[in-house]
XYZ file of C-alpha atoms in Angstrom:
358
model
C 102.271 116.194 97.792
C 101.461 112.493 97.437
C 103.944 109.709 96.740
C 103.438 106.027 95.996
C 106.070 103.614 97.260
C 105.897 100.209 95.574
C 108.375 97.411 94.911
C 108.854 93.823 93.791
C 106.356 93.731 90.936
C 108.448 90.949 89.349
C 106.901 91.444 85.931
C 107.567 88.516 83.573
C 107.857 86.165 86.521
C 107.133 82.489 85.847
C 104.605 81.211 88.363
C 105.575 77.562 88.277
C 103.084 76.507 90.951
C 100.222 77.201 88.522
C 98.989 75.325 85.436
C 99.933 76.864 82.096
C 96.697 78.790 81.476
C 96.450 80.081 85.046
C 100.113 81.095 84.820
C 99.371 83.122 81.702
C 96.441 84.863 83.388
C 98.466 85.749 86.488
C 101.339 87.153 84.418
C 98.828 89.398 82.658
C 97.305 90.423 85.989
C 100.667 91.568 87.356
C 100.994 93.925 84.397
C 97.411 95.102 84.819
C 98.024 95.852 88.507
C 100.926 98.105 87.567
C 98.756 99.925 85.034
C 95.859 100.220 87.483
C 98.205 101.634 90.136
C 99.180 104.402 87.717
C 95.480 105.116 87.068
C 94.998 105.334 90.845
C 97.918 107.766 91.015
C 96.431 109.987 88.322
C 93.007 110.016 89.978
C 94.425 110.815 93.427
C 96.937 113.522 92.550
C 100.096 111.482 93.127
C 103.240 113.325 91.997
C 105.874 110.603 92.400
C 105.902 106.812 92.138
C 108.922 105.161 93.746
C 109.786 101.794 92.187
C 111.998 100.342 94.918
C 113.573 97.463 93.019
C 112.668 94.269 91.151
C 110.096 95.883 88.902
C 110.958 93.025 86.556
C 111.818 89.458 87.485
C 114.894 89.295 85.288
C 117.259 91.505 83.344
C 115.948 89.906 80.141
C 112.615 91.679 79.732
C 109.920 90.572 77.324
C 108.990 92.990 74.552
C 105.385 92.992 75.786
C 106.236 94.031 79.356
C 108.811 96.587 78.259
C 106.383 98.170 75.812
C 103.504 98.402 78.289
C 105.593 99.740 81.158
C 107.215 102.333 78.918
C 103.831 103.339 77.472
C 102.351 103.693 80.985
C 105.205 105.945 82.108
C 105.108 108.117 78.983
C 101.352 108.553 79.317
C 101.621 109.862 82.867
C 103.866 112.928 82.301
C 102.502 114.568 85.440
C 104.086 111.799 87.540
C 107.798 111.215 88.114
C 108.823 107.556 88.260
C 111.907 107.064 90.434
C 113.431 103.759 89.362
C 115.747 101.679 91.534
C 117.019 98.409 90.074
C 116.995 95.380 92.359
C 118.821 92.088 92.645
C 116.541 90.498 90.015
C 116.025 93.115 87.312
C 119.480 94.745 87.525
C 119.400 97.656 85.045
C 117.881 95.704 82.153
C 114.880 97.969 81.614
C 116.501 101.406 81.514
C 119.598 100.270 79.628
C 117.419 98.737 76.904
C 115.579 101.994 76.159
C 116.527 103.977 73.074
C 115.058 107.075 74.699
C 114.483 107.538 78.439
C 111.308 109.538 79.159
C 111.852 112.803 81.053
C 109.640 111.593 83.901
C 111.659 108.370 84.412
C 114.388 109.147 86.935
C 117.026 106.568 87.795
C 119.013 105.868 90.955
C 122.614 104.758 90.462
C 125.400 103.171 92.492
C 125.927 106.462 94.351
C 123.251 108.443 96.160
C 121.112 110.280 93.588
C 118.881 113.102 94.822
C 115.593 114.441 93.441
C 114.043 117.509 95.060
C 110.345 118.416 95.104
C 109.821 121.593 97.091
C 110.638 120.743 100.693
C 110.869 117.005 99.931
C 114.148 115.340 98.980
C 114.098 111.759 97.673
C 117.404 109.904 97.353
C 118.252 106.332 96.479
C 121.224 104.118 95.757
C 121.643 100.677 94.201
C 123.486 98.406 96.631
C 126.477 96.463 95.373
C 129.601 94.830 96.768
C 131.596 98.046 96.427
C 129.270 100.479 98.196
C 127.460 98.380 100.772
C 129.610 99.815 103.575
C 130.068 103.387 102.357
C 126.428 104.354 101.697
C 125.794 105.166 105.350
C 128.537 107.789 105.500
C 127.917 109.329 102.068
C 124.192 110.089 102.367
C 123.672 113.842 102.921
C 120.066 114.743 103.572
C 119.352 118.326 104.726
C 118.300 118.695 108.350
C 115.410 120.932 107.371
C 112.657 119.712 105.084
C 111.414 116.138 104.606
C 113.678 113.342 103.377
C 112.870 109.992 101.780
C 115.554 107.339 101.221
C 115.125 104.410 98.811
C 116.969 101.077 99.137
C 116.479 97.511 97.961
C 117.736 94.799 100.277
C 117.171 92.916 103.497
C 117.536 94.371 106.944
C 120.573 92.972 108.777
C 119.705 90.117 111.082
C 117.825 88.139 108.436
C 119.276 85.556 106.076
C 120.337 86.930 102.703
C 122.095 85.505 99.662
C 124.559 88.373 99.394
C 126.201 90.746 101.837
C 125.596 93.477 99.242
C 121.846 93.121 99.829
C 122.089 93.771 103.579
C 120.795 97.025 105.083
C 121.790 98.222 108.562
C 119.016 100.250 110.167
C 121.215 101.321 113.140
C 123.719 102.912 110.738
C 120.944 105.046 109.246
C 120.169 106.668 112.593
C 120.812 110.395 112.720
C 120.922 110.721 108.910
C 117.863 113.012 108.760
C 115.694 110.339 107.143
C 111.954 110.779 107.628
C 110.905 107.731 105.613
C 112.906 104.819 104.202
C 111.196 103.145 101.220
C 112.390 99.540 101.036
C 112.084 96.760 98.498
C 112.990 93.047 98.556
C 110.542 91.616 101.116
C 107.200 90.683 99.539
C 104.944 91.482 102.502
C 104.197 94.831 104.091
C 106.121 95.568 107.270
C 107.274 98.686 109.050
C 109.589 99.860 111.796
C 111.433 102.758 113.381
C 114.834 104.150 112.375
C 115.212 106.746 115.129
C 113.142 109.455 116.841
C 112.710 111.145 113.460
C 112.300 108.449 110.835
C 110.451 105.248 110.038
C 110.868 102.577 107.372
C 108.531 100.246 105.496
C 108.613 97.419 103.012
C 105.714 97.991 100.629
C 105.539 94.315 99.718
C 104.518 93.299 96.206
C 101.430 94.267 94.218
C 100.489 90.662 93.433
C 101.429 87.469 95.244
C 103.072 84.934 92.936
C 103.062 81.744 94.999
C 101.702 80.121 98.135
C 104.618 81.510 100.138
C 103.248 85.023 99.460
C 99.980 85.080 101.371
C 98.484 88.140 103.043
C 97.465 91.558 101.772
C 99.418 92.894 98.787
C 99.614 96.486 97.574
C 101.615 99.683 97.945
C 102.293 102.486 100.415
C 100.679 105.877 99.848
C 102.653 108.735 101.383
C 100.866 112.029 102.036
C 103.205 114.943 102.665
C 101.317 117.552 104.656
C 103.157 120.473 106.207
C 106.263 119.101 107.889
C 105.059 115.523 108.252
C 104.819 112.406 106.101
C 101.762 110.253 106.703
C 101.821 106.699 105.349
C 98.978 104.359 104.499
C 99.126 100.821 103.139
C 96.741 100.409 100.195
C 95.598 96.842 99.452
C 95.605 96.525 95.686
C 95.949 92.920 94.507
C 93.451 91.479 92.032
C 93.460 88.124 93.828
C 94.318 86.871 97.303
C 96.411 83.822 98.172
C 95.645 81.592 101.154
C 96.919 78.459 102.847
C 94.176 76.406 104.523
C 94.903 73.399 106.752
C 92.528 70.549 107.461
C 93.167 67.689 109.927
C 91.626 64.326 109.035
C 92.595 62.664 112.337
C 89.600 60.737 113.662
C 87.573 61.217 110.480
C 85.896 58.088 109.124
C 84.005 59.174 106.016
C 85.839 60.972 103.224
C 82.662 62.268 101.578
C 81.680 64.119 104.731
C 85.232 65.495 104.929
C 84.969 66.637 101.315
C 81.683 68.435 101.952
C 83.038 70.081 105.117
C 86.136 71.374 103.317
C 84.156 72.713 100.351
C 81.624 74.415 102.600
C 84.272 76.030 104.800
C 86.391 77.292 101.895
C 83.343 78.810 100.186
C 82.444 80.623 103.406
C 85.967 81.941 104.002
C 87.321 82.820 100.564
C 86.295 84.661 97.437
C 85.915 82.698 94.199
C 88.874 84.631 92.713
C 91.219 83.210 95.362
C 94.261 80.994 94.999
C 94.298 78.401 97.778
C 96.734 75.765 98.943
C 94.783 73.137 100.862
C 97.097 71.271 103.239
C 95.510 68.037 104.454
C 97.265 66.661 107.512
C 96.785 64.237 110.394
C 96.456 60.471 110.719
C 93.943 58.389 108.804
C 92.897 54.763 109.047
C 93.236 52.255 106.218
C 89.447 52.344 105.801
C 89.450 56.086 105.079
C 88.661 56.006 101.358
C 90.178 59.316 100.223
C 89.859 60.822 96.750
C 91.976 63.984 96.651
C 92.057 64.083 92.849
C 88.267 64.319 92.807
C 88.323 66.917 95.569
C 90.803 68.974 93.576
C 88.577 68.915 90.485
C 85.577 69.964 92.572
C 87.357 72.850 94.312
C 88.791 74.157 91.065
C 85.201 74.595 89.872
C 84.624 77.078 92.711
C 87.933 78.979 92.880
C 90.529 80.394 90.495
C 93.024 77.730 91.559
C 93.331 75.211 94.386
C 96.384 73.073 95.018
C 96.118 70.141 97.437
C 99.126 69.098 99.491
C 98.690 65.713 101.152
C 100.663 65.556 104.404
C 98.597 62.797 106.007
C 100.079 59.710 107.637
C 98.552 56.234 107.556
C 97.738 54.971 111.044
C 97.893 51.199 111.441
C 96.553 49.657 114.646
C 97.101 45.877 114.791
C 94.178 45.476 117.214
C 91.765 46.685 114.542
C 92.557 43.644 112.379
C 93.212 40.988 115.028
C 89.783 39.348 114.734
C 89.028 40.353 111.134
C 88.514 37.072 109.221
C 88.273 38.695 105.809
C 90.955 38.736 103.093
C 91.695 42.299 104.130
C 92.291 41.288 107.750
C 94.543 38.391 106.781
C 96.525 40.585 104.394
C 97.072 43.345 106.970
C 98.108 40.867 109.692
C 100.654 39.253 107.366
C 102.212 42.590 106.495
C 102.254 43.894 110.082
C 103.952 40.723 111.328
C 106.708 40.922 108.708
C 110.255 42.224 109.185
C 109.668 45.226 106.921
C 110.214 48.760 108.190
C 107.213 50.719 109.447
C 107.222 52.909 106.342
C 107.343 49.882 104.047
C 104.481 48.226 105.956
C 102.315 51.315 105.576
C 103.083 51.636 101.877
C 102.340 47.970 101.145
C 99.144 47.924 103.219
C 97.912 51.034 101.427
C 98.634 49.553 97.985
C 97.002 46.257 98.924
C 93.855 47.779 100.397
C 93.434 50.009 97.367
C 93.787 46.972 95.144
C 91.124 45.126 97.142
C 88.817 48.121 96.658
C 89.530 48.116 92.939
C 91.274 51.492 93.106
C 94.359 52.497 91.157
C 97.290 53.537 93.355
């Protein structure tokens, strides 16, 4: 028996870090990834797909997403979809359906069990009323293989609500072989006890530059009396953060060429990249990050530049400079302004002398 464990699709999510057209494309790609995952399941003999929370980004689901998800489920009758609502989607999808397909099974606020031969899969939606009692009310059989499904954050990490907290120590000795978790958007795994393990599947598609790394789902292969797990990378695009230090650099054009060359070597043209430019630069460093952004967005799906550089002003560099620039910088540096104000005014003035808009 094969099982897919996925979570945090966040369909209908607004990707505010992207321009309008790129946002539209990425929203479509999140739906396509869900549909492609079901095609993968059909081709590889998967019997169950566990949706471990936040399938949608909100309880108010668009007609388009609802229609396509429902159609995908109905057209895979050989697969059971075990649906757990999360802290984002609540129960908006299932409650909006006029007819619930037979192969769409729902977990409620008490442990709900589904049995497939020697495999028992049980899940519960965490809330303020059951967050303490779920550990004592779960009743997995000692024999056979048991999969638990929860959506929340493991205790010890910051969380917005106590109801979203999961205690791994309190799950010890509960006959759990695998705990399918949702809520964290990157794959991670750990040990419950000498019998069971847990994993966050992460999301199928990263939505922002805080969601870098491989994205996909967990494929569980039940063979004999064991459950073997494998992370399957499945995202249509990858997201990266790339840092470049301009400290000591004198010529912006050579910096531009170095950045472009390095990014093209490292990353696929379908990538989303946040380029973080940092370090100290001199007043003579004639940067053009708007032009660099236009150039990079010709090569990649989307590149966002974050300028974290700091202007470095050395009075000695202008002490003997008899030009208008030198006189201007000396006047500003000798003033009673704060260091930040001096840097801002020098930068504006030097750009004006170069004929650049600031």
